[in-house]
Coordinates of C-alpha atoms in Angstrom, one line a residue:
M1 CA 10.2 -65.2 54.8
N2 CA 9.5 -63.3 51.5
A3 CA 10.6 -59.7 51.5
E4 CA 8.9 -57.1 49.4
I5 CA 11.0 -56.2 46.4
R6 CA 11.1 -52.5 45.6
P7 CA 12.8 -51.0 42.5
V8 CA 15.9 -48.9 43.0
K9 CA 15.1 -45.2 42.8
T10 CA 16.4 -43.5 39.7
A11 CA 18.4 -40.4 39.8
A12 CA 15.4 -38.4 38.7
E13 CA 13.2 -39.8 41.5
V14 CA 15.9 -39.0 44.1
G15 CA 16.2 -35.6 42.5
F16 CA 12.5 -34.8 42.9
V17 CA 12.6 -35.8 46.6
D18 CA 15.5 -33.3 47.2
L19 CA 13.8 -30.7 45.0
F20 CA 10.5 -30.9 46.9
A21 CA 12.2 -30.7 50.3
A22 CA 14.1 -27.6 49.2
A23 CA 11.2 -25.8 47.5
R24 CA 7.9 -26.7 49.3
E25 CA 8.2 -23.8 51.8
S26 CA 8.5 -21.3 49.0
L27 CA 5.7 -22.6 46.8
P28 CA 2.5 -20.5 47.0
G29 CA -0.4 -21.6 49.2
G30 CA -1.6 -21.7 52.8
H31 CA -2.3 -24.6 55.1
K32 CA -4.9 -26.3 52.9
V33 CA -2.9 -26.0 49.7
G34 CA 0.3 -27.1 51.5
A35 CA -1.4 -30.2 52.8
V36 CA -2.6 -31.1 49.2
R37 CA 0.9 -30.6 47.9
R38 CA 2.4 -32.9 50.6
D39 CA -0.2 -35.6 50.0
A40 CA 0.4 -35.5 46.2
F41 CA 4.1 -35.7 46.6
D42 CA 3.8 -38.6 49.0
R43 CA 1.7 -40.5 46.4
F44 CA 4.3 -39.8 43.7
A45 CA 7.2 -40.9 46.0
A46 CA 5.4 -44.1 46.8
Q47 CA 4.9 -45.0 43.1
G48 CA 7.9 -43.4 41.5
L49 CA 8.0 -42.5 37.8
P50 CA 5.7 -44.5 35.6
H51 CA 7.3 -47.3 33.5
S52 CA 6.3 -49.8 30.8
R53 CA 4.9 -52.3 33.3
I54 CA 2.1 -49.8 34.1
E55 CA -0.6 -50.4 31.4
N56 CA -1.3 -46.7 30.8
W57 CA 2.4 -46.1 30.3
K58 CA 3.1 -49.3 28.4
Y59 CA 4.8 -47.5 25.4
T60 CA 6.3 -44.5 27.3
D61 CA 8.8 -45.7 30.0
L62 CA 9.3 -42.4 31.9
R63 CA 11.7 -44.1 34.3
R64 CA 14.1 -44.5 31.4
L65 CA 13.3 -41.4 29.4
L66 CA 13.4 -38.9 32.3
R67 CA 17.0 -39.1 33.4
D68 CA 17.2 -36.3 36.0
A69 CA 15.1 -33.7 37.8
K70 CA 15.9 -30.2 36.5
P71 CA 15.9 -27.3 39.0
L72 CA 12.7 -25.2 39.1
A73 CA 12.8 -22.4 36.6
S74 CA 13.1 -18.8 37.6
R75 CA 11.8 -16.2 35.1
S76 CA 14.0 -13.5 33.8
D77 CA 12.1 -10.3 33.0
A78 CA 14.6 -9.3 30.4
A79 CA 14.3 -12.7 28.7
A80 CA 10.5 -12.6 29.0
G81 CA 10.3 -9.3 27.2
S82 CA 12.5 -10.5 24.4
V83 CA 10.3 -13.5 23.5
A84 CA 6.9 -11.8 24.2
H85 CA 6.4 -10.5 20.6
E86 CA 7.6 -13.7 18.9
A87 CA 5.8 -16.3 21.1
G88 CA 2.7 -17.9 19.6
A89 CA 3.7 -16.8 16.1
V90 CA 1.7 -19.6 14.5
F91 CA -1.4 -17.6 15.3
G92 CA 0.3 -14.2 15.2
G93 CA -2.0 -12.8 12.5
L94 CA -5.2 -13.7 14.2
D95 CA -7.2 -11.5 16.6
L96 CA -6.7 -13.6 19.8
R97 CA -6.4 -12.4 23.4
R98 CA -2.8 -13.4 24.3
L99 CA -2.0 -14.5 27.9
L100 CA 1.7 -15.3 28.3
I101 CA 3.0 -17.8 30.8
V102 CA 6.8 -17.4 30.6
D103 CA 9.1 -20.0 32.2
G104 CA 6.1 -21.3 34.2
A105 CA 5.0 -17.9 35.5
F106 CA 2.0 -15.8 34.3
A107 CA 3.2 -12.5 32.9
P108 CA 0.3 -10.1 33.2
E109 CA 2.4 -7.2 32.1
L110 CA 3.1 -8.9 28.7
S111 CA -0.5 -10.2 28.3
D112 CA -3.5 -8.6 26.7
L113 CA -5.8 -8.0 29.6
A114 CA -7.3 -4.7 28.5
G115 CA -11.0 -4.6 27.8
L116 CA -12.0 -8.0 29.1
E117 CA -15.6 -8.8 28.3
P118 CA -18.0 -8.3 31.1
G119 CA -18.3 -11.6 33.0
V120 CA -14.7 -12.8 32.1
V121 CA -12.2 -12.9 34.9
V122 CA -8.5 -13.8 34.5
R123 CA -6.2 -14.3 37.5
A124 CA -2.8 -15.8 38.1
T125 CA -2.9 -19.3 39.7
A126 CA -0.2 -18.1 42.1
E127 CA -2.7 -15.4 43.4
A128 CA -5.4 -18.0 43.9
L129 CA -3.0 -20.4 45.7
A130 CA -1.7 -17.6 47.9
A131 CA -5.3 -17.1 49.0
D132 CA -5.4 -20.8 49.9
E133 CA -8.0 -21.5 47.1
M134 CA -8.2 -25.2 46.2
V135 CA -7.3 -25.0 42.5
L136 CA -4.8 -27.9 42.6
P137 CA -6.7 -31.2 42.9
L138 CA -7.2 -33.3 39.8
D139 CA -10.1 -35.7 40.4
M140 CA -10.3 -37.9 37.3
T141 CA -6.6 -38.8 36.9
G142 CA -6.7 -41.2 39.8
S143 CA -3.3 -42.2 41.0
D144 CA -1.4 -40.9 37.9
P145 CA 2.1 -40.1 39.2
V146 CA 2.9 -37.2 36.8
A147 CA -0.4 -35.5 37.7
A148 CA 0.6 -35.9 41.4
L149 CA 4.0 -34.4 40.6
N150 CA 2.3 -31.4 39.0
T151 CA 0.1 -30.9 42.0
A152 CA 3.1 -31.0 44.3
F153 CA 5.2 -28.4 42.4
A154 CA 2.7 -26.2 40.4
A155 CA 3.4 -22.6 41.3
D156 CA 1.6 -20.5 38.6
G157 CA -0.6 -20.5 35.5
V158 CA -3.9 -18.8 34.9
V159 CA -7.4 -19.2 36.3
I160 CA -10.2 -18.1 33.9
T161 CA -13.8 -17.7 34.8
V162 CA -16.6 -17.0 32.3
A163 CA -20.0 -16.1 33.8
P164 CA -23.2 -17.9 32.8
G165 CA -24.6 -16.9 29.5
V166 CA -21.5 -14.9 28.4
V167 CA -20.5 -15.6 24.7
V168 CA -16.8 -14.6 24.4
E169 CA -16.3 -13.6 20.7
R170 CA -12.5 -13.1 20.9
P171 CA -10.6 -16.4 21.5
I172 CA -8.3 -16.6 24.4
H173 CA -4.7 -17.7 23.6
L174 CA -2.6 -19.2 26.4
V175 CA 1.0 -18.9 25.2
F176 CA 3.3 -21.1 27.2
V177 CA 6.9 -20.3 26.3
T178 CA 10.3 -21.3 27.7
T179 CA 13.1 -18.8 27.2
G180 CA 16.0 -21.2 27.4
G181 CA 19.3 -20.8 29.1
A182 CA 20.2 -23.2 32.0
P183 CA 18.3 -26.5 32.1
A184 CA 15.1 -26.0 34.1
A185 CA 11.7 -27.5 34.9
M186 CA 8.3 -25.8 34.6
F187 CA 5.2 -26.9 36.5
T188 CA 2.1 -25.0 35.7
R189 CA -1.6 -25.5 36.7
S190 CA -4.4 -23.6 35.0
R191 CA -8.2 -23.7 35.3
L192 CA -11.2 -22.7 33.2
D193 CA -14.7 -22.5 34.5
L194 CA -17.3 -21.9 31.8
G195 CA -20.7 -21.0 33.2
S196 CA -24.0 -22.5 32.0
G197 CA -24.9 -21.3 28.5
A198 CA -21.5 -19.6 28.0
A199 CA -19.3 -20.0 24.9
L200 CA -15.5 -19.6 24.4
T201 CA -12.7 -20.6 22.0
L202 CA -9.5 -21.5 24.0
V203 CA -6.2 -21.8 22.2
E204 CA -2.9 -23.1 23.7
T205 CA 0.6 -23.1 22.3
H206 CA 3.7 -24.6 24.0
E207 CA 7.1 -23.7 22.6
G208 CA 10.8 -23.2 23.5
P209 CA 14.3 -23.1 22.0
D210 CA 15.7 -26.1 20.2
Q211 CA 19.1 -25.8 21.9
S212 CA 17.8 -25.8 25.5
D213 CA 17.4 -28.9 27.7
Y214 CA 14.2 -28.3 29.7
Q215 CA 11.2 -30.2 31.1
V216 CA 7.5 -29.1 31.1
N217 CA 4.7 -30.6 33.3
V218 CA 1.5 -28.6 32.6
A219 CA -2.0 -29.4 33.7
L220 CA -5.4 -27.8 32.8
Q221 CA -8.7 -28.3 34.5
V222 CA -11.8 -27.4 32.4
D223 CA -15.4 -27.3 33.7
V224 CA -18.0 -26.8 30.9
G225 CA -21.3 -25.9 32.4
D226 CA -24.8 -26.9 31.3
R227 CA -25.5 -26.0 27.7
A228 CA -22.1 -24.3 27.5
R229 CA -19.8 -24.6 24.4
L230 CA -16.0 -24.8 24.5
D231 CA -13.7 -25.1 21.4
H232 CA -10.2 -26.0 22.5
V233 CA -7.1 -26.0 20.2
T234 CA -3.6 -26.9 21.4
I235 CA -0.3 -27.0 19.6
T236 CA 2.7 -28.7 21.3
G237 CA 5.7 -27.3 19.5
E238 CA 8.5 -27.6 22.2
G239 CA 12.2 -27.4 21.4
A240 CA 14.0 -30.4 20.0
A241 CA 15.5 -31.5 23.3
A242 CA 12.5 -30.8 25.5
L243 CA 10.5 -33.3 27.6
H244 CA 6.8 -32.2 27.7
I245 CA 4.0 -33.8 29.8
S246 CA 0.5 -32.4 29.8
T247 CA -2.6 -33.4 31.6
L248 CA -6.1 -32.2 30.6
E249 CA -9.1 -32.9 32.8
A250 CA -12.4 -31.8 31.3
S251 CA -15.9 -32.3 32.6
T252 CA -19.2 -31.3 30.8
G253 CA -22.6 -30.5 32.1
A254 CA -26.0 -31.4 30.6
G255 CA -26.3 -30.4 27.0
A256 CA -22.8 -29.1 26.9
S257 CA -20.4 -29.3 23.9
Y258 CA -16.7 -29.7 24.2
R259 CA -14.5 -29.8 21.0
N260 CA -10.8 -30.5 21.4
F261 CA -8.1 -30.4 18.7
G262 CA -4.5 -31.1 19.5
F263 CA -1.4 -31.0 17.2
T264 CA 2.0 -32.4 18.3
I265 CA 4.9 -31.1 16.2
G266 CA 7.8 -30.5 18.6
G267 CA 9.6 -31.9 21.6
A268 CA 12.0 -34.9 22.1
V269 CA 9.6 -36.8 24.4
V270 CA 5.9 -35.7 24.6
R271 CA 3.1 -37.3 26.6
N272 CA -0.3 -35.6 26.3
Q273 CA -2.9 -37.3 28.4
L274 CA -6.6 -36.3 28.3
F275 CA -9.4 -37.2 30.7
V276 CA -12.8 -36.2 29.5
K277 CA -16.0 -36.9 31.5
L278 CA -19.4 -36.5 30.0
A279 CA -21.1 -35.9 33.3
G280 CA -24.4 -34.3 32.1
E281 CA -27.2 -35.8 30.0
G282 CA -27.0 -35.1 26.3
A283 CA -23.4 -33.8 26.5
V284 CA -21.3 -34.0 23.3
A285 CA -17.5 -34.3 23.0
N286 CA -15.3 -34.3 19.9
V287 CA -11.6 -35.0 20.4
H288 CA -9.3 -34.9 17.3
Q289 CA -5.6 -35.2 17.7
G290 CA -2.7 -35.2 15.2
S291 CA 1.0 -35.8 15.4
L292 CA 3.7 -34.9 12.9
L293 CA 6.9 -36.6 13.9
A294 CA 10.4 -37.0 12.5
G295 CA 14.0 -37.7 13.7
R296 CA 13.9 -39.6 16.9
Q297 CA 10.8 -37.9 18.4
H298 CA 8.6 -39.9 20.8
A299 CA 5.0 -38.6 21.2
D300 CA 2.3 -40.3 23.3
T301 CA -1.3 -39.3 23.2
T302 CA -3.4 -41.1 25.9
L303 CA -7.1 -40.4 26.0
V304 CA -9.8 -41.6 28.4
V305 CA -13.4 -40.6 27.7
D306 CA -15.9 -41.4 30.5
H307 CA -19.6 -41.5 29.6
V308 CA -21.4 -41.0 32.9
A309 CA -24.8 -39.6 32.0
A310 CA -27.4 -40.8 29.5
A311 CA -27.7 -39.8 25.8
S312 CA -24.2 -38.5 25.5
Q313 CA -22.1 -38.6 22.3
S314 CA -18.4 -38.6 21.6
R315 CA -16.2 -38.9 18.6
E316 CA -12.4 -39.4 18.8
V317 CA -10.1 -39.4 15.8
F318 CA -6.3 -39.7 16.0
K319 CA -3.9 -39.2 13.0
A320 CA -0.1 -39.6 13.2
V321 CA 2.4 -39.1 10.4
V322 CA 5.7 -40.7 11.4
D323 CA 9.0 -40.3 9.6
D324 CA 12.6 -41.3 10.2
E325 CA 13.0 -43.2 13.5
A326 CA 10.2 -41.4 15.3
R327 CA 7.5 -43.2 17.4
A328 CA 3.9 -42.3 17.7
V329 CA 1.7 -43.7 20.5
F330 CA -2.1 -43.5 20.8
Q331 CA -3.9 -45.2 23.7
G332 CA -7.6 -44.4 23.8
R333 CA -10.3 -45.8 26.1
I334 CA -14.1 -45.1 26.0
T335 CA -15.9 -46.1 29.2
V336 CA -19.7 -46.3 29.3
Q337 CA -21.0 -46.3 32.9
P338 CA -24.1 -48.2 34.0
G339 CA -26.3 -45.1 34.0
A340 CA -25.1 -43.9 30.5
Q341 CA -27.8 -45.5 28.4
Q342 CA -28.2 -44.4 24.8
T343 CA -24.5 -43.5 24.6
D344 CA -23.2 -43.0 21.0
A345 CA -19.4 -43.2 20.9
R346 CA -16.9 -43.8 18.1
M347 CA -13.1 -43.9 18.2
M348 CA -10.6 -44.3 15.3
A349 CA -6.8 -44.2 15.3
R350 CA -4.7 -44.1 12.0
A351 CA -1.0 -43.9 11.6
L352 CA 1.0 -43.2 8.4
L353 CA 4.6 -44.5 8.4
L354 CA 7.0 -42.7 6.0
S355 CA 10.1 -44.8 6.7
D356 CA 10.9 -48.4 7.5
E357 CA 12.3 -47.3 10.9
A358 CA 9.2 -45.4 12.0
V359 CA 7.0 -46.9 14.7
A360 CA 3.3 -46.5 15.6
N361 CA 1.6 -48.1 18.6
C362 CA -2.2 -47.7 18.5
K363 CA -4.4 -49.2 21.2
P364 CA -8.1 -48.2 21.3
E365 CA -10.3 -49.8 23.9
L366 CA -14.0 -50.0 25.0
E367 CA -15.4 -50.6 28.5
I368 CA -19.2 -50.9 28.4
F369 CA -21.4 -51.3 31.4
A370 CA -24.7 -50.4 29.8
D371 CA -26.8 -52.3 27.3
D372 CA -28.5 -49.6 25.2
V373 CA -25.5 -48.1 23.4
Q374 CA -23.9 -47.7 20.0
C375 CA -20.1 -47.9 20.3
G376 CA -17.2 -48.7 18.1
H377 CA -13.5 -48.4 17.7
G378 CA -10.8 -49.2 15.1
T379 CA -7.2 -48.6 14.1
T380 CA -5.1 -48.9 10.9
T381 CA -1.4 -48.4 10.3
G382 CA 0.3 -48.4 6.9
A383 CA 2.5 -46.6 4.4
L384 CA 1.5 -44.2 1.6
D385 CA -0.6 -45.8 -1.1
D386 CA 1.7 -46.4 -4.0
Q387 CA -1.1 -46.5 -6.5
L388 CA -2.4 -43.1 -5.5
K389 CA 1.2 -41.7 -5.5
F390 CA 1.7 -43.2 -9.0
F391 CA -1.6 -41.7 -10.2
L392 CA -0.4 -38.2 -9.1
M393 CA 3.1 -38.7 -10.5
A394 CA 1.7 -39.9 -13.9
R395 CA 0.1 -36.5 -14.2
G396 CA 3.3 -34.6 -13.9
I397 CA 3.5 -34.1 -10.1
P398 CA 7.0 -34.6 -8.7
E399 CA 7.3 -37.5 -6.2
K400 CA 7.9 -35.2 -3.1
E401 CA 4.9 -33.0 -4.0
A402 CA 2.7 -36.1 -4.6
E403 CA 3.6 -37.4 -1.1
A404 CA 2.9 -34.0 0.4
L405 CA -0.6 -33.9 -1.2
L406 CA -1.4 -37.4 0.2
I407 CA -0.1 -36.5 3.7
Q408 CA -2.1 -33.3 3.6
A409 CA -5.3 -35.2 2.7
F410 CA -4.6 -37.7 5.5
V411 CA -4.1 -35.1 8.2
G412 CA -6.8 -32.8 6.9
E413 CA -9.6 -34.9 8.4
V414 CA -8.6 -33.9 12.0
I415 CA -7.9 -30.2 11.0
D416 CA -11.3 -29.9 9.4
A417 CA -12.9 -30.6 12.8
V418 CA -11.8 -27.2 14.0
A419 CA -14.8 -24.9 13.9
R420 CA -13.2 -21.5 13.1
D421 CA -12.0 -20.8 9.6
D422 CA -9.0 -18.7 10.7
L423 CA -7.7 -21.3 13.1
R424 CA -8.1 -24.1 10.5
E425 CA -6.1 -22.0 8.0
A426 CA -3.3 -21.4 10.6
L427 CA -3.2 -25.1 11.4
T428 CA -3.1 -26.1 7.7
Q429 CA -0.1 -23.8 7.4
V430 CA 1.6 -25.6 10.3
L431 CA 1.1 -28.8 8.3
L432 CA 2.5 -27.3 5.1
N433 CA 5.6 -25.9 7.0
W434 CA 6.3 -29.4 8.4
L435 CA 5.9 -30.9 4.9
E436 CA 8.3 -28.3 3.4
G437 CA 10.9 -29.2 6.1
R438 CA 11.0 -32.9 5.1
D439 CA 14.2 -34.0 3.4

């Protein structure tokens, strides 16, 4: 008689079981939310942490990389006040409406909530959960275990609603900051509902101290209504010892436009997973992602773009610059459903390796179930072009500066996809700062 073989639970998996048992009664939410939490944790417990034998996690073995379950963070008001002025400094000179989420908790007293535009509502996720509102379910991630873990533990974040037809001129900046101190874990869930014909620029930054050992599991749900327009910019700049996992779920209506730019520059282990559904006819999505990695950093960008409705268009570009012993991962899949005729989709991944020990894994995929489509994908990985570098050095440019110019040109393609000039300039400065920090 053959017995079913189950893997031995890791210390982290056992730790999450104990953590949920101790914390679930204190997490916000009524009967409905509590039932969703229990169901999500049961799904996580049945699967365990993802590992390399799961195709979507082939290059990021979280069973190995996540060694323990940190205790849930508790925010210190004194610490929150001390970091409030410095957080999000990369966009500090821009006129953005800052909303601070400190150690996993929304801090309205530190946020810029004065003079909200008519039709714009900002609430704490904890407030919505306490009213038993169903802001937790993630529909498109399927059985993803880290998304289920977020659903089980998420205690706060922000819920933003923009009424139909409202054009929000001032970008909203979600500043996620960890104050440090004792090792801790943050689970946040946020939501953005953009009404039909509305427009908004949403900016996110994620940061924390280098000397602190902390874990972040953050999820954002975005619903872009018919003919609405959302520009979304994210910088992941966590501390040098941090583990960061983010899940984005975005859905677009008919004629909607969703533009996404993501930059990964910090964190020891980073997994950014994006699920984008083009659910309305004529919807357009542009997803541009970049990673600047050094040391022993590991950054995984996993993207699924699902074309559901007809005449939709998507463009996906991923650029990674990898130095020292760092590792960059890109997994991208475009799916064209049977009803999505006249789909136009293109995906390209490119990695630039600056050392012999650097690693890049790029895996773009297409799944097409319609016959009237234009789709393509590709990937390239290589080193700096020696001839181009020689060309620059022959004209008196020092070697390090020549390399920096070539890297800037390589990454510039994804930065140029950002619509606003001020955000592009700030992101270019992030790149220049990284280049200046190279040995």
